[in-house]
PDB file of C-alpha atoms in Angstrom:
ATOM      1  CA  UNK A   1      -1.571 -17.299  14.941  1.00 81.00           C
ATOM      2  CA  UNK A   2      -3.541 -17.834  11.918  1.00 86.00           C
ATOM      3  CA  UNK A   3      -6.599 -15.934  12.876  1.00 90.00           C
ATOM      4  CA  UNK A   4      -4.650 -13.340  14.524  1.00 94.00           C
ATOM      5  CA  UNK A   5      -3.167 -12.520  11.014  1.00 95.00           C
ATOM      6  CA  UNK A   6      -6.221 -12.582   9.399  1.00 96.00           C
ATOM      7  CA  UNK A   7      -7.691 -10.072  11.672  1.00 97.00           C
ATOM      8  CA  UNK A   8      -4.489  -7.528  10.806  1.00 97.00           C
ATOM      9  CA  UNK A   9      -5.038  -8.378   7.078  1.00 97.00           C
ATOM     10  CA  UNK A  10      -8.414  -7.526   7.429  1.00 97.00           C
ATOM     11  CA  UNK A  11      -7.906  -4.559   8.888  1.00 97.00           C
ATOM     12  CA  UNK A  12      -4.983  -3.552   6.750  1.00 97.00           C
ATOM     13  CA  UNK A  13      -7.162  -3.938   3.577  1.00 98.00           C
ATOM     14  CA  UNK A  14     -10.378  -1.629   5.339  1.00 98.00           C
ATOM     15  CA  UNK A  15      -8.332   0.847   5.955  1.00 97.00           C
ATOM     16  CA  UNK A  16      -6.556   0.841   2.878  1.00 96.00           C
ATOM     17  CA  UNK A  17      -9.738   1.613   1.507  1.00 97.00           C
ATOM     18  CA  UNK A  18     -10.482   5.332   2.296  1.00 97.00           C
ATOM     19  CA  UNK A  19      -6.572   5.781   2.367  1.00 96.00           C
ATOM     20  CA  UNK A  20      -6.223   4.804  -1.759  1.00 96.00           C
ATOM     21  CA  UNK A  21      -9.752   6.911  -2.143  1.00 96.00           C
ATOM     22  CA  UNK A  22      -8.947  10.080  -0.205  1.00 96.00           C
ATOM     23  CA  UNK A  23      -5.161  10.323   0.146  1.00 95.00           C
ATOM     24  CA  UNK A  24      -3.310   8.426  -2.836  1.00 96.00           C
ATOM     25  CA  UNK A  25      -5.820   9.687  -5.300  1.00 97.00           C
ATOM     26  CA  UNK A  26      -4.990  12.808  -5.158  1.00 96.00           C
ATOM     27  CA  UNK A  27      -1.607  12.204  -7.047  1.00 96.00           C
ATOM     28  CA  UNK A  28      -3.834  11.418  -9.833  1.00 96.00           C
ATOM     29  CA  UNK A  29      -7.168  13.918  -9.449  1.00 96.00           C
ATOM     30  CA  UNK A  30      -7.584  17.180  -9.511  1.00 95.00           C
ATOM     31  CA  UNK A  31      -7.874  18.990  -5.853  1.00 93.00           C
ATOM     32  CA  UNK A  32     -11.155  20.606  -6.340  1.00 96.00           C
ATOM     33  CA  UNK A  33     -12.726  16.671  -6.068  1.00 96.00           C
ATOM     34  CA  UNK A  34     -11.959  16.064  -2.681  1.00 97.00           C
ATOM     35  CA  UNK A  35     -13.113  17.779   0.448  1.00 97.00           C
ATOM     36  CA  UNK A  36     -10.733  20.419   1.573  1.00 97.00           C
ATOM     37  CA  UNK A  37      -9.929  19.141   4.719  1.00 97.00           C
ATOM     38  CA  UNK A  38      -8.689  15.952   2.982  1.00 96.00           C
ATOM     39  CA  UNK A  39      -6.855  18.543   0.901  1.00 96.00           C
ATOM     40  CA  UNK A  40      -5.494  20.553   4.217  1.00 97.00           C
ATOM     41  CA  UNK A  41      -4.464  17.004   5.569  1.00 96.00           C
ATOM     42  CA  UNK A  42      -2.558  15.852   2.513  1.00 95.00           C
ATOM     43  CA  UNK A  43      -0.604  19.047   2.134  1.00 95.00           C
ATOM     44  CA  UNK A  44      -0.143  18.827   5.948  1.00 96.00           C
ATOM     45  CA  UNK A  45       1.735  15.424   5.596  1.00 95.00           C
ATOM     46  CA  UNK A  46       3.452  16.251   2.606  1.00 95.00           C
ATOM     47  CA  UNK A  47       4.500  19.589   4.554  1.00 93.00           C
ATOM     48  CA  UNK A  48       5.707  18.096   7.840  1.00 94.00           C
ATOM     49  CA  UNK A  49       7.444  14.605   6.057  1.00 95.00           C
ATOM     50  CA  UNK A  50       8.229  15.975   3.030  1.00 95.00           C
ATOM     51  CA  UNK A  51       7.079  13.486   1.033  1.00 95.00           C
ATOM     52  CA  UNK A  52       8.314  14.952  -2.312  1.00 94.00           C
ATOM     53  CA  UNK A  53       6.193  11.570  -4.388  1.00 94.00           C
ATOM     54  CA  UNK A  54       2.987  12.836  -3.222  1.00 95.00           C
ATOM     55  CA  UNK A  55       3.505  17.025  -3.876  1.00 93.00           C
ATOM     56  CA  UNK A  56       5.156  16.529  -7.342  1.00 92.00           C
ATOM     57  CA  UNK A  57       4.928  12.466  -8.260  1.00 94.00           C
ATOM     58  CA  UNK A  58       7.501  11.374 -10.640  1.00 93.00           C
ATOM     59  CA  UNK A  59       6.542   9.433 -13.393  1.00 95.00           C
ATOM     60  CA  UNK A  60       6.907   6.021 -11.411  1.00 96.00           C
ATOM     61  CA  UNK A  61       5.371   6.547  -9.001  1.00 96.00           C
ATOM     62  CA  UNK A  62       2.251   8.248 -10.761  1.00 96.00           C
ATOM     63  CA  UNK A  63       2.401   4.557 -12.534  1.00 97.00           C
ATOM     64  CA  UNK A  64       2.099   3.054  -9.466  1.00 97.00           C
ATOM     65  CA  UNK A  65      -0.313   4.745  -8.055  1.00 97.00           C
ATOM     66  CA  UNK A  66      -2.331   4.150 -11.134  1.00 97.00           C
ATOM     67  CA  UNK A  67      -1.724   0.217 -10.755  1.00 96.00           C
ATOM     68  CA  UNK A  68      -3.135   0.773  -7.291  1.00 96.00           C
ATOM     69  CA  UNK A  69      -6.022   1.804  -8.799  1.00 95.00           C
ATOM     70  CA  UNK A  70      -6.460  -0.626 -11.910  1.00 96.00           C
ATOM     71  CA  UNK A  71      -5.536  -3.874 -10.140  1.00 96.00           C
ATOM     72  CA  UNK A  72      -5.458  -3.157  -5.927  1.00 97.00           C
ATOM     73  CA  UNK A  73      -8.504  -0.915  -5.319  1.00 97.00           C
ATOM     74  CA  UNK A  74     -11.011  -3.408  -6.427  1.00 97.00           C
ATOM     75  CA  UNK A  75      -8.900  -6.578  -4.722  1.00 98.00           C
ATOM     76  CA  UNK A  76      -9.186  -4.414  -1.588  1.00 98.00           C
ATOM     77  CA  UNK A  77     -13.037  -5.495  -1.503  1.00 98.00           C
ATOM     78  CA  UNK A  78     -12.471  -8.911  -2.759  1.00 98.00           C
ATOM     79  CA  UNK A  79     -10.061  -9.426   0.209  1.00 98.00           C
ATOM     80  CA  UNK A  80     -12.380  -7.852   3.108  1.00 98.00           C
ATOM     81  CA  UNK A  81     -14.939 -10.652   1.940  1.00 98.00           C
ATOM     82  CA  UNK A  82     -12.829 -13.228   1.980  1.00 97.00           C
ATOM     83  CA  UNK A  83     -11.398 -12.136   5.493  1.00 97.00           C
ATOM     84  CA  UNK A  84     -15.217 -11.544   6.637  1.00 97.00           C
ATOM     85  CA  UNK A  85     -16.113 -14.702   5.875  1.00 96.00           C
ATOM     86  CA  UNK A  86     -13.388 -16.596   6.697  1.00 94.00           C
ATOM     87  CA  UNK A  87     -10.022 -17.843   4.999  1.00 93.00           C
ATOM     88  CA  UNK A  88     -10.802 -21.164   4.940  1.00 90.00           C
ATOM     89  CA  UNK A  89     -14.257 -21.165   3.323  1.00 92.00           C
ATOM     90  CA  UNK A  90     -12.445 -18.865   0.674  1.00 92.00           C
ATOM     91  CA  UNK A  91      -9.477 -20.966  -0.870  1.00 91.00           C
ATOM     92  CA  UNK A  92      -9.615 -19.684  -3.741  1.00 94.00           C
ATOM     93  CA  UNK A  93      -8.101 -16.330  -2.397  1.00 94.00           C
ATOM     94  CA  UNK A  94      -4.381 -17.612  -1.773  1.00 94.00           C
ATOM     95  CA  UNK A  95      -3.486 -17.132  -5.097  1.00 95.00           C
ATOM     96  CA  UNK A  96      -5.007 -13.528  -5.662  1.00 97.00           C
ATOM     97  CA  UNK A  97      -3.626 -12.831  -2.257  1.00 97.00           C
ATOM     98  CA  UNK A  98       0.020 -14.335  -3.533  1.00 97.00           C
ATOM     99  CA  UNK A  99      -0.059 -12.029  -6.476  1.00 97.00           C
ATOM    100  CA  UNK A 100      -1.324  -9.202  -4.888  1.00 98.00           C
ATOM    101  CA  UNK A 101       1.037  -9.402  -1.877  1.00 98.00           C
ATOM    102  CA  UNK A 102       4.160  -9.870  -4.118  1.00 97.00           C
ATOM    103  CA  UNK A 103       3.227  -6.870  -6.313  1.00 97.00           C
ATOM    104  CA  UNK A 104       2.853  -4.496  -3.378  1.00 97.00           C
ATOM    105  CA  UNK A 105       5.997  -5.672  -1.430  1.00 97.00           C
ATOM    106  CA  UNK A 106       7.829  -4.565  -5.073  1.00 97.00           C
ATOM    107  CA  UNK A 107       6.541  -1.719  -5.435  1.00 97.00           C
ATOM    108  CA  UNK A 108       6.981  -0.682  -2.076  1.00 97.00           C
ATOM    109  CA  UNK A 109      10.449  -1.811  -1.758  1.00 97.00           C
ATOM    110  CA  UNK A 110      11.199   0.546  -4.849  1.00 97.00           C
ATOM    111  CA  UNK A 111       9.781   3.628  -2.884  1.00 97.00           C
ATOM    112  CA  UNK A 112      11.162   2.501   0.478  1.00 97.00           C
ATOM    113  CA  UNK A 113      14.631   2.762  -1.604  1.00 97.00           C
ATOM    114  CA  UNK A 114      13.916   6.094  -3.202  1.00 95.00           C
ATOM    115  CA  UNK A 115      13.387   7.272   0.296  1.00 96.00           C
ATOM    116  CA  UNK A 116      16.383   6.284   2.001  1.00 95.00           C
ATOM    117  CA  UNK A 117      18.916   6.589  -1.070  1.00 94.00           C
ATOM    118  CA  UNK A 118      17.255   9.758  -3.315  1.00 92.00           C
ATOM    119  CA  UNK A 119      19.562  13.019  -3.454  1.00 91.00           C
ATOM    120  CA  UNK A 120      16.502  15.213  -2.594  1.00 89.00           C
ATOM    121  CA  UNK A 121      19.391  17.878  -2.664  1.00 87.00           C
ATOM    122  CA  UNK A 122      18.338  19.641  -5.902  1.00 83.00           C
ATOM    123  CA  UNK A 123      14.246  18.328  -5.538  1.00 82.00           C
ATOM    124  CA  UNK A 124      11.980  21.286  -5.671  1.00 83.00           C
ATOM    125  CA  UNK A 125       9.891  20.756  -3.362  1.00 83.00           C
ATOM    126  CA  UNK A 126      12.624  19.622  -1.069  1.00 86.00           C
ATOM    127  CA  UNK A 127      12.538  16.157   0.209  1.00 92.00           C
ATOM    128  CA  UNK A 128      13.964  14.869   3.210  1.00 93.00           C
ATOM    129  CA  UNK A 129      17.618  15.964   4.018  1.00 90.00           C
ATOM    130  CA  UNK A 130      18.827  14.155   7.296  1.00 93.00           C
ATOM    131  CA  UNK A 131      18.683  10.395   7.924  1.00 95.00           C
ATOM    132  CA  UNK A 132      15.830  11.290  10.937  1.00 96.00           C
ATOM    133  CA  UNK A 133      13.611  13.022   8.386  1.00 95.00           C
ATOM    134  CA  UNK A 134      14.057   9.932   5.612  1.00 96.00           C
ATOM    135  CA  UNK A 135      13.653   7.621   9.005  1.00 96.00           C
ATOM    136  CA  UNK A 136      10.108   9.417   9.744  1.00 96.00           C
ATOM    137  CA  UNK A 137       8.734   9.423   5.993  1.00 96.00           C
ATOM    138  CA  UNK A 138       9.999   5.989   5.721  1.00 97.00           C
ATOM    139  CA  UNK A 139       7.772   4.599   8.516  1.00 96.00           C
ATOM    140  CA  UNK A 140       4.500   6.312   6.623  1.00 95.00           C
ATOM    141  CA  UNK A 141       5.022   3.583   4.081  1.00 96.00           C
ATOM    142  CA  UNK A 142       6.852   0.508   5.771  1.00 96.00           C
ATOM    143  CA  UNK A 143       3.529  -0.750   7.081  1.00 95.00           C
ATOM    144  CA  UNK A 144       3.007  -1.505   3.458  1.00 96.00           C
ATOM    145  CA  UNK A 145       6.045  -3.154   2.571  1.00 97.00           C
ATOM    146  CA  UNK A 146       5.958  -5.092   6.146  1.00 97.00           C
ATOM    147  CA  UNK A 147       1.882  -6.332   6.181  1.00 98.00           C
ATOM    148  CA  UNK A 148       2.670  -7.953   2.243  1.00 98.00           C
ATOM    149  CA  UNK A 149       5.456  -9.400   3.187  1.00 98.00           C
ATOM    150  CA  UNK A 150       3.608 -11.261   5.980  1.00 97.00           C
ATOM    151  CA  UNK A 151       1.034 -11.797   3.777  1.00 97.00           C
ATOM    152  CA  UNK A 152       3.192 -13.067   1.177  1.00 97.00           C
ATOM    153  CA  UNK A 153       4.514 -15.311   3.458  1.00 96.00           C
ATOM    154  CA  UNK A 154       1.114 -16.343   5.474  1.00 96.00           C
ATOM    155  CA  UNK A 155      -0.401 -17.914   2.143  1.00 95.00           C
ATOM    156  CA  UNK A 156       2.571 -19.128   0.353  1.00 94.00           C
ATOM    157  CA  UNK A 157       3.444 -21.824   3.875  1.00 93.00           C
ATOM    158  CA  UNK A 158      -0.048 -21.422   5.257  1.00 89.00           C
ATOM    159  CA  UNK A 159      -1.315 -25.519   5.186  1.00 82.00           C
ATOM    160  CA  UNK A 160      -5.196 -24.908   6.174  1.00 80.00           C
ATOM    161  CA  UNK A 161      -6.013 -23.081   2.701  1.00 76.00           C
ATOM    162  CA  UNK A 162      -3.832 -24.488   0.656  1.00 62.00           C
ATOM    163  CA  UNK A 163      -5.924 -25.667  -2.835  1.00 57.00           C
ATOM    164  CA  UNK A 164      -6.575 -29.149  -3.413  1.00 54.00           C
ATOM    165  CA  UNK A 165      -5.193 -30.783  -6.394  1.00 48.00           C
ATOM    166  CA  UNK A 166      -7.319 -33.428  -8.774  1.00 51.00           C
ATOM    167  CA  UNK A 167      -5.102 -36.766  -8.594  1.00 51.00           C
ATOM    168  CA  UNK A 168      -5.927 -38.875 -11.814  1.00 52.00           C
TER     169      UNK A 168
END
């Protein structure tokens, strides 16, 4: 079971890669940065899901975003290299991956909430209005509640990389 976590964790934190470089950065960026059709795809999404975060972010979430770029982007590489060459030659990753995992579940919970709960009533642009349109938005960013949360679990109760202590 192990290894077949490790290979969705892997995969998880590749393609979270060109996701955080050419999706979520555009909350922060200015459009003329990114190709257009990474433009057309965004405003797409945020068209069809009404994902009212990503056309006008409030102020947490722009803070979020931001931590995703000050602390997660560069984990994102640590982790594929740890992954790549194997948990157990890399022990020293459970706690990074502890942190990292509990800080993302958070934050994700908080926007998972704001989805389902948020009177998008009086949002301009207008945000999701029946429980099927919250219901489809929602599943855009469960994936990254649900992988941490497995994650957070996985190395917290997982006994093959779990760090040696000195006894004196």
């Amino acid at each position: 079971m192990a290894a077949v976590l490790d290979f969705i964790f892997l995969c998880y934190f590749i393609t979270h890669i060109p996701i955080s470089i050419f999706v979520d950065a555009q909350v922060l960026l200015p459009k003329w940065i990114f190709p257009t059709k990474v433009v057309e795809l965004k405003a797409w999404y945020c068209a069809e899901f009404k994902d009212t975060m990503m056309i006008d972010p409030p102020a947490w979430f722009r803070t979020f975003v931001y931590c995703e770029f000050i602390f997660q982007f560069p984990f994102f590489f640590v982790a594929v290299y740890a992954f790549i060459k194997g948990i157990k030659n890399c022990s020293w990753i459970r706690t990074p991956m502890i942190v990292y995992s509990a800080h993302v579940a958070t934050t994700t919970a908080a926007i998972c909430f704001h989805i389902m709960y948020n009177d998008f009533s009086k949002s301009k642009p207008k945000g999701p209005k029946t429980q099927i349109e919250r219901q489809a938005l929602l599943m855009f960013y469960f994936p990254y509640l649900l992988i941490p949360l497995l994650m957070l679990t996985n190395f917290i109760f997982r006994a093959d990389i779990k760090t040696k202590q000195k006894i004196q």
